XYZ file of C-alpha atoms in Angstrom:
572
model
C 97.667 14.224 -64.120
C 99.605 11.716 -65.562
C 99.138 8.661 -67.858
C 99.841 6.341 -65.454
C 97.900 7.862 -62.585
C 94.624 7.798 -64.792
C 95.171 4.269 -66.044
C 95.440 3.073 -62.350
C 92.392 4.814 -61.390
C 90.453 3.418 -64.129
C 92.074 0.036 -63.444
C 90.961 0.409 -59.514
C 87.303 1.483 -60.059
C 86.875 -1.534 -62.284
C 88.314 -3.657 -59.833
C 86.296 -2.349 -57.251
C 83.331 -2.687 -59.042
C 83.777 -6.302 -60.048
C 84.981 -6.917 -56.375
C 81.808 -5.694 -55.254
C 79.433 -7.651 -57.901
C 80.908 -10.642 -56.816
C 81.180 -9.788 -53.099
C 77.345 -9.185 -52.589
C 76.577 -12.680 -54.704
C 79.154 -14.224 -52.402
C 77.786 -12.497 -49.160
C 74.119 -13.264 -49.899
C 75.159 -16.856 -50.648
C 77.343 -17.089 -47.158
C 74.243 -15.759 -45.611
C 72.061 -18.065 -46.637
C 74.061 -20.678 -45.923
C 75.035 -19.781 -42.627
C 71.358 -20.145 -41.851
C 70.328 -23.509 -42.908
C 66.791 -25.083 -42.451
C 66.296 -26.661 -39.018
C 66.713 -30.208 -40.455
C 70.298 -29.448 -41.865
C 71.579 -27.482 -38.878
C 74.355 -29.662 -36.726
C 74.617 -29.093 -33.139
C 77.745 -28.327 -31.599
C 79.720 -30.960 -29.478
C 80.631 -29.732 -26.052
C 84.455 -28.124 -24.978
C 85.149 -27.584 -28.769
C 85.878 -24.658 -30.880
C 84.100 -23.318 -33.889
C 86.775 -24.727 -36.302
C 86.520 -28.404 -35.096
C 83.141 -28.197 -36.306
C 83.804 -27.013 -39.746
C 83.520 -29.724 -42.372
C 83.947 -29.761 -46.428
C 80.008 -29.926 -47.107
C 79.354 -27.212 -44.152
C 78.804 -23.210 -45.326
C 81.371 -22.080 -43.059
C 83.998 -24.223 -45.257
C 82.917 -22.704 -48.766
C 82.538 -19.317 -47.423
C 86.512 -19.430 -45.986
C 87.367 -20.935 -49.345
C 85.813 -18.386 -51.171
C 87.772 -15.705 -49.067
C 91.432 -17.226 -49.756
C 90.520 -17.426 -53.273
C 89.716 -13.435 -53.596
C 92.955 -13.122 -51.547
C 94.888 -14.939 -54.190
C 93.034 -12.883 -56.831
C 93.870 -9.161 -55.703
C 97.528 -10.080 -54.811
C 97.886 -11.169 -58.407
C 96.770 -7.708 -59.489
C 98.478 -5.989 -57.494
C 101.899 -7.731 -58.459
C 100.907 -6.977 -62.258
C 100.211 -3.407 -61.370
C 103.681 -3.470 -59.749
C 105.515 -5.021 -62.889
C 103.932 -2.807 -65.683
C 102.791 0.402 -64.313
C 102.631 2.246 -67.999
C 100.860 -0.708 -69.578
C 96.869 -0.796 -69.832
C 95.751 -4.244 -68.761
C 92.248 -5.243 -69.695
C 90.895 -7.673 -66.570
C 87.991 -9.318 -68.470
C 85.496 -10.951 -66.637
C 83.790 -14.704 -67.530
C 81.888 -12.722 -70.030
C 81.894 -14.682 -73.228
C 81.334 -11.563 -75.659
C 84.039 -9.723 -74.133
C 86.193 -9.193 -76.976
C 89.541 -8.433 -75.004
C 91.013 -10.837 -72.652
C 93.787 -11.046 -70.692
C 96.350 -13.849 -70.541
C 97.958 -13.314 -67.256
C 95.127 -12.395 -65.121
C 92.581 -14.889 -64.414
C 89.302 -14.358 -62.433
C 88.121 -17.227 -60.068
C 85.061 -18.737 -61.124
C 82.062 -17.691 -58.782
C 79.318 -20.318 -58.796
C 75.846 -20.143 -56.690
C 75.998 -21.737 -53.720
C 74.427 -25.471 -53.504
C 73.250 -25.124 -50.076
C 69.524 -26.167 -49.449
C 68.632 -22.890 -47.896
C 67.115 -19.931 -50.344
C 68.237 -16.215 -50.217
C 65.895 -14.122 -49.072
C 68.090 -11.574 -50.524
C 67.487 -12.963 -54.001
C 64.049 -13.073 -53.653
C 63.920 -9.302 -52.548
C 66.042 -7.782 -55.567
C 63.721 -9.559 -58.083
C 60.680 -7.981 -57.203
C 61.442 -4.985 -55.371
C 61.342 -2.751 -58.567
C 57.811 -4.102 -59.264
C 56.522 -3.280 -55.852
C 53.942 -0.165 -55.596
C 54.966 2.582 -53.330
C 53.183 2.222 -50.201
C 50.978 5.157 -48.957
C 52.640 6.325 -45.439
C 49.746 8.361 -44.757
C 48.554 8.166 -40.719
C 45.665 5.811 -40.774
C 42.982 5.892 -37.455
C 41.402 2.919 -35.906
C 37.754 3.263 -36.803
C 36.602 -0.076 -34.675
C 35.411 2.262 -31.644
C 33.188 4.863 -33.839
C 29.515 4.658 -33.324
C 26.516 6.804 -33.883
C 24.262 6.339 -31.045
C 21.363 6.698 -33.515
C 21.928 3.617 -35.385
C 21.202 0.234 -33.595
C 23.605 -2.175 -33.033
C 23.973 -5.721 -31.892
C 24.647 -5.489 -28.173
C 25.073 -9.516 -27.840
C 25.359 -11.710 -30.667
C 24.843 -15.121 -28.423
C 21.454 -13.536 -27.231
C 20.448 -12.362 -30.205
C 20.819 -15.941 -31.678
C 19.189 -17.352 -28.492
C 16.414 -15.026 -29.437
C 15.931 -15.585 -33.140
C 16.260 -19.461 -32.603
C 13.434 -19.348 -30.104
C 10.913 -18.727 -32.781
C 11.572 -22.654 -33.595
C 10.408 -24.427 -30.166
C 11.604 -28.007 -29.879
C 9.936 -28.820 -26.570
C 11.509 -31.213 -24.186
C 9.750 -33.919 -22.715
C 8.403 -33.432 -19.220
C 9.352 -29.467 -19.565
C 7.518 -26.267 -20.892
C 10.620 -24.560 -22.125
C 12.128 -25.713 -25.606
C 15.478 -26.783 -26.203
C 17.223 -23.844 -26.993
C 15.941 -22.141 -24.181
C 17.136 -24.597 -21.682
C 20.706 -24.222 -23.184
C 20.571 -20.449 -23.069
C 19.617 -20.910 -19.438
C 22.344 -23.018 -18.876
C 25.079 -21.280 -20.383
C 23.597 -17.842 -18.964
C 22.279 -15.914 -22.272
C 19.300 -13.957 -21.696
C 17.032 -14.844 -24.513
C 14.694 -11.684 -23.873
C 17.640 -9.096 -24.516
C 16.811 -7.317 -27.635
C 19.044 -7.904 -30.862
C 19.225 -4.134 -31.671
C 19.862 -1.887 -29.206
C 21.348 1.585 -29.108
C 24.767 2.023 -28.039
C 24.329 4.868 -25.583
C 21.376 6.145 -24.480
C 20.641 9.803 -24.989
C 21.196 12.333 -22.239
C 18.368 12.945 -19.629
C 17.660 16.283 -18.386
C 17.560 16.491 -14.402
C 15.540 18.751 -12.937
C 16.165 19.738 -8.986
C 12.904 21.210 -7.778
C 14.283 21.467 -4.534
C 17.466 24.206 -5.713
C 15.341 27.287 -5.973
C 12.797 26.439 -3.441
C 11.847 28.774 -0.629
C 12.559 27.607 3.037
C 8.689 28.152 3.673
C 7.224 25.785 1.315
C 7.291 21.515 2.021
C 7.161 19.213 -0.703
C 4.756 16.533 0.259
C 5.586 12.835 -0.462
C 3.158 10.790 -2.806
C 1.884 7.894 -0.768
C 2.591 4.164 -1.514
C -0.362 1.947 -0.838
C -0.152 -1.798 -0.191
C -0.533 -4.254 -2.967
C -2.925 -6.274 -0.983
C -5.574 -3.471 -0.436
C -8.354 -3.337 -2.789
C -8.561 0.342 -2.804
C -4.947 1.071 -3.589
C -4.288 3.849 -6.535
C -1.019 3.920 -8.669
C 1.830 6.554 -7.320
C 0.685 10.345 -7.630
C 3.448 12.806 -8.629
C 4.828 14.972 -5.668
C 3.226 17.815 -5.426
C 3.826 20.958 -3.139
C 1.957 22.454 -0.422
C 2.436 26.265 0.714
C 3.510 26.527 4.795
C 2.771 30.012 5.405
C -0.901 31.439 4.972
C -1.954 33.659 2.034
C -3.866 36.069 3.740
C -4.609 36.759 8.002
C -7.768 38.904 8.776
C -8.119 39.879 12.436
C -10.958 38.106 14.427
C -11.462 39.701 17.800
C -13.753 38.679 20.407
C -13.950 35.519 18.831
C -15.427 32.563 21.683
C -12.948 30.126 22.527
C -15.522 27.474 22.476
C -15.045 24.102 21.178
C -18.804 23.006 20.270
C -19.726 26.148 18.503
C -19.579 26.932 14.887
C -19.223 30.419 14.052
C -17.682 30.274 10.678
C -18.595 29.282 7.124
C -17.947 30.300 3.319
C -21.065 30.688 0.464
C -20.898 30.082 -2.864
C -20.699 33.484 -3.531
C -17.278 33.762 -1.916
C -18.422 35.573 1.113
C -16.918 34.379 4.712
C -19.402 34.721 7.567
C -17.507 34.936 11.026
C -19.646 35.004 14.710
C -17.648 36.896 16.877
C -19.213 36.905 20.325
C -22.338 38.585 19.760
C -21.818 40.359 16.039
C -21.592 38.970 12.969
C -19.063 40.114 10.152
C -18.971 39.263 6.258
C -15.794 39.572 4.393
C -16.163 39.312 0.445
C -13.030 37.332 -1.045
C -13.473 38.764 -4.201
C -13.392 42.418 -3.680
C -12.063 42.467 0.203
C -14.768 44.378 1.388
C -16.149 43.939 4.852
C -20.023 43.972 6.095
C -21.213 43.971 9.568
C -24.733 42.162 9.965
C -27.528 43.918 11.509
C -27.401 41.515 14.350
C -28.667 44.190 17.414
C -29.439 41.737 19.836
C -28.044 40.975 23.176
C -27.177 37.482 22.997
C -24.222 35.348 21.653
C -23.949 34.041 18.109
C -23.496 30.224 18.435
C -23.690 28.893 14.875
C -23.550 30.202 11.251
C -24.297 28.680 8.054
C -24.826 29.877 4.205
C -27.941 28.485 2.282
C -27.428 26.310 -0.900
C -27.332 29.734 -3.095
C -25.340 31.819 -1.108
C -28.067 34.530 -0.542
C -29.127 33.694 2.979
C -27.358 33.203 6.232
C -28.848 31.215 9.063
C -27.575 32.328 12.530
C -28.266 30.411 15.676
C -28.741 32.523 18.875
C -27.865 31.412 22.637
C -31.525 31.370 23.280
C -32.411 28.607 20.909
C -33.902 30.681 18.314
C -32.940 30.025 14.430
C -32.350 33.490 12.060
C -32.700 33.752 8.724
C -31.099 36.753 7.271
C -30.873 38.205 3.598
C -27.794 39.497 3.088
C -28.426 41.793 0.061
C -30.796 43.844 2.423
C -28.945 42.990 5.364
C -32.107 42.329 7.175
C -33.414 39.590 9.144
C -36.599 37.902 6.895
C -37.535 35.087 9.283
C -37.301 34.410 12.870
C -37.922 30.425 14.106
C -38.205 29.387 17.241
C -39.563 32.407 19.003
C -42.365 30.527 19.866
C -41.402 28.930 23.407
C -43.668 25.386 22.268
C -41.903 25.796 19.437
C -38.403 26.383 20.562
C -35.409 23.833 21.194
C -33.734 23.765 24.697
C -30.542 25.546 25.114
C -28.280 27.163 22.508
C -28.316 26.485 18.543
C -24.923 25.218 18.395
C -24.769 23.570 14.879
C -27.276 24.532 11.677
C -26.862 23.161 7.640
C -29.132 23.362 4.925
C -30.593 20.841 2.220
C -32.103 23.078 -0.529
C -34.969 24.955 1.297
C -34.607 22.904 4.652
C -32.699 24.325 7.582
C -31.342 21.836 10.445
C -30.588 23.008 13.713
C -29.149 21.165 16.511
C -29.355 22.313 20.010
C -28.173 21.872 23.670
C -30.799 19.541 24.714
C -29.835 17.238 21.864
C -32.772 17.801 19.690
C -32.326 18.285 15.744
C -35.050 20.283 14.370
C -35.785 20.516 10.482
C -37.182 24.031 9.443
C -38.841 24.332 5.954
C -38.478 28.156 5.394
C -41.120 28.279 2.853
C -44.201 27.772 5.310
C -45.294 29.333 8.252
C -45.004 26.428 10.662
C -41.795 26.090 9.768
C -40.666 22.838 11.816
C -41.468 19.767 9.864
C -39.688 17.054 11.670
C -37.943 16.644 15.256
C -35.320 13.947 16.004
C -33.921 12.936 19.306
C -31.099 10.507 19.179
C -28.838 12.387 21.280
C -28.666 12.425 25.068
C -26.237 15.427 25.144
C -25.456 18.659 23.016
C -25.585 18.092 19.254
C -22.038 19.892 18.357
C -21.979 18.635 14.314
C -24.220 18.495 11.960
C -23.793 17.584 8.409
C -25.956 16.778 5.124
C -24.816 14.448 2.447
C -24.575 16.443 -1.069
C -27.436 14.452 -2.438
C -29.871 14.818 0.709
C -30.424 11.474 1.201
C -28.538 11.340 4.740
C -27.802 13.382 7.747
C -24.756 12.605 10.158
C -25.089 14.425 13.400
C -22.241 14.196 16.111
C -22.990 15.045 19.914
C -21.354 15.462 23.443
C -22.498 11.891 24.157
C -19.558 10.607 22.010
C -22.256 9.368 19.709
C -22.210 9.613 15.560
C -25.784 8.927 13.995
C -26.663 8.848 10.425
C -30.306 9.807 9.721
C -32.185 8.965 6.676
C -33.901 11.847 5.190
C -37.209 9.697 4.863
C -37.585 8.412 8.505
C -37.574 9.606 11.657
C -34.969 7.446 13.487
C -31.349 7.029 13.067
C -30.550 4.224 10.273
C -26.923 3.482 12.402
C -25.865 4.823 15.315
C -21.587 4.680 16.264
C -19.768 4.808 19.394
C -16.349 4.139 18.675
C -15.002 7.344 19.759
C -14.314 8.410 23.174
C -14.592 12.214 23.076
C -17.026 14.664 21.534
C -17.407 14.598 18.053
C -17.703 17.820 16.274
C -15.561 17.322 13.101
C -17.842 15.675 10.418
C -17.238 15.369 6.906
C -18.876 13.397 3.464
C -16.632 12.256 1.050
C -17.407 14.082 -2.277
C -16.613 11.051 -4.647
C -17.687 8.181 -2.634
C -21.155 8.916 -1.372
C -21.279 6.238 1.589
C -18.166 7.220 3.198
C -18.513 9.831 6.108
C -15.271 10.644 8.182
C -15.590 12.100 11.919
C -13.362 13.363 14.488
C -12.671 12.937 18.434
C -12.710 15.362 20.969
C -9.566 15.754 23.604
C -10.245 12.535 24.980
C -10.353 10.569 21.509
C -7.893 12.579 19.013
C -8.754 9.765 16.495
C -10.310 10.269 12.697
C -12.796 7.522 11.584
C -14.101 6.606 8.396
C -17.658 4.922 8.416
C -19.289 3.254 5.676
C -22.493 4.969 5.809
C -24.392 1.706 4.363
C -23.421 -0.668 6.934
C -22.147 1.325 9.771
C -19.026 -0.464 9.680
C -15.799 1.528 10.572
C -13.388 1.419 7.484
C -10.334 3.224 8.473
C -9.309 4.953 11.828
C -6.170 7.349 12.184
C -4.578 8.449 15.286
C -3.839 12.432 14.951
C -2.643 12.904 18.773
C -4.509 16.125 19.286
C -7.836 17.367 19.489
C -9.669 17.145 16.137
C -12.066 20.556 15.489
C -12.892 20.005 11.907
C -12.668 17.780 8.552
C -12.662 18.981 5.116
C -12.471 16.820 2.040
C -10.159 17.974 -0.981
C -12.139 18.079 -4.083
C -9.738 17.643 -6.500
C -7.105 15.010 -4.417
C -8.049 12.118 -2.720
C -7.075 13.672 0.767
C -8.741 15.022 3.466
C -7.474 18.176 5.686
C -7.799 17.976 9.675
C -7.493 20.765 12.317
C -6.345 20.115 15.934
C -6.080 21.803 18.920
C -3.001 21.438 21.472
C -0.274 20.817 22.012
C 0.849 21.871 18.123
C -2.237 23.644 17.119
C -1.363 22.361 13.560
C -3.555 21.512 10.129
C -2.624 18.282 8.892
C -3.262 16.679 5.654
C -3.989 12.865 4.956
C -4.177 10.280 1.935
C -6.938 8.318 1.679
C -6.923 5.416 1.538
C -3.487 4.985 2.435
C -4.132 7.307 5.939
C -0.347 8.700 5.671
C 0.288 12.178 6.222
C 1.146 14.241 3.407
C 2.108 17.756 5.351
C 1.732 18.992 8.867
C 1.515 22.439 9.264
C 1.890 24.851 12.898
C -0.836 27.198 11.733
C -1.821 29.119 14.867
C -0.361 29.650 18.537
C -3.795 28.329 20.102
C -6.196 25.729 19.203
C -7.996 25.894 15.874
C -11.723 26.470 16.257
C -13.559 26.273 13.156
C -12.466 25.266 9.512
C -14.106 25.826 5.985
C -13.085 25.045 2.321
C -13.710 27.600 -0.200
C -16.200 27.181 -3.064
C -13.411 26.505 -5.782
C -11.981 23.368 -2.913
C -8.575 25.152 -3.011
C -8.223 27.385 0.047
C -8.867 26.243 3.753
C -9.962 29.005 5.923
C -9.202 28.498 10.081
C -10.624 30.220 12.893
C -8.441 29.967 16.268
C -8.433 31.383 19.623
C -5.655 33.315 19.119
C -8.077 35.636 17.230
C -6.812 35.341 13.616
C -8.338 34.338 10.835
C -5.801 32.545 7.865
C -6.598 31.223 4.572
C -4.221 28.436 3.447
C -3.648 27.567 -0.394
C -3.919 23.455 0.682
C -5.559 21.875 -2.673
C -4.275 23.310 -5.806
C -6.100 21.887 -8.400
C -3.437 21.715 -11.038
C -5.894 21.489 -13.979
C -7.725 18.628 -12.639
C -11.527 18.312 -12.662
C -13.455 17.804 -9.262
C -13.843 14.417 -8.261
C -17.300 13.637 -8.626
C -18.091 16.253 -10.628
C -20.627 14.453 -12.901
C -22.615 13.746 -10.273
C -22.837 17.038 -8.807
C -23.577 18.340 -11.743
C -26.327 15.984 -12.275
C -27.626 17.153 -8.330
C -27.223 20.484 -9.703
C -29.505 20.536 -12.513
C -32.076 18.711 -10.559
C -31.953 21.443 -7.659
C -32.235 24.109 -10.257
C -35.538 22.536 -11.388
C -37.149 22.464 -8.147
C -35.428 25.481 -6.012
C -37.759 28.060 -5.442
C -37.063 31.432 -3.799
C -36.816 31.799 0.065
C -39.845 33.933 1.318
């Protein structure tokens, strides 16, 4: 490469460097001048060009003047290079320390613009080296992050109102403080918690109906009126099986509403009378025993003694027999003497310790003391027709009797006259039941022409409540673990119904038999109901599951049992 080309390259590079240094400064100044503050801007006149609005004091005029000077300066350089191509020419800047100067080339003086606008590029170039390097790592917004186990302020306005409520400033003629009135006016809930969990923990829901068998029915918990004095809090739902646990055959059972030929002993033995025979079924072992009853007369009533060792049998001829089931022998026969015999069949029996009470077809009630020879100790006459229902209260203080004359009598054990006589029913009363947890509450059920369940106050003789069942009521049994009562019925449905007390709401209805239910009795543990119907079936229903509950009125029953154990004597 020739020396001429090398000199030309050096001159060109130095000139270009100087040009760009001066051009950056000039451009910065021009940019600042083109965007002056709003106070110095001039509005264009309409219908004029850009050059007409340019004045000597304007930034555009200064910029154009600088451009002309640069053009003149580079033209002079080109002429010098053309005139002396082999001579090295030193192009000096306006630096006073420079040792070599050029006499022919004079660089135009570049002065800072006196524009009022400040240069953003100057300020940017001044501090850019001292600016730290920013971290370009991605940041995350944590404003919505929370922990549900850490309480947070949910409503600051309500929290502030709650804090200020401690300083009460009561306004005249008002019970609310000043802060409480303001909070109500602007819609702030002053009772809201200051700290609360943002998200509630998940709750586990259990669907009891999901895997339930089709043969079960969920019972509803009865809701009672708040105005009633006997209301109770709502109970949890429970389930009642709609199918029987066991079915036994009962052939030749007599379809007679007025008889009572089914009973369940304390020893868990079921006795049932079928025409002219009596059978015993042990619920613990499943064994069956036939009673040696060889009389040619129909069995009309059965009743177990308190200890479950003796069975009273009422016959069609008016006699009452006492059977020792351990020996399978009749130990006592009462009424064989015509002078001491009741007229007609013995259709109802019940025990109170060593006294056996019998209701007869002639409307009489005899009390037999089985310990003595002359067994008849009392005779009560309070019914005009057959006595088809007898039930002693659990404490032995009162006896309820129902008859075919549509009359219910409540007898005091100390006197021979009825304390109360109720004639509200319009049909025969066979179903009688004393409440186990309320000693003065009696439930009675009417026959085909009545179809009602009435609840009586035995102290006053007044009717407390009435339930219309729509069918003949054949038996009533109180639950020993729930505030409920079970009723059995005749046609048209032949059902078992469970009623809540005192709301009188139907808990469940079970279609139990194909014919009318004649008899029903509760098991010793109070959980199973046995029913016998005209379809010659004996069925066992699990109606009242204890569910770990103690028996209602268990304290009173235990006191009675202790009293009876002290006074009880063996039957002779």
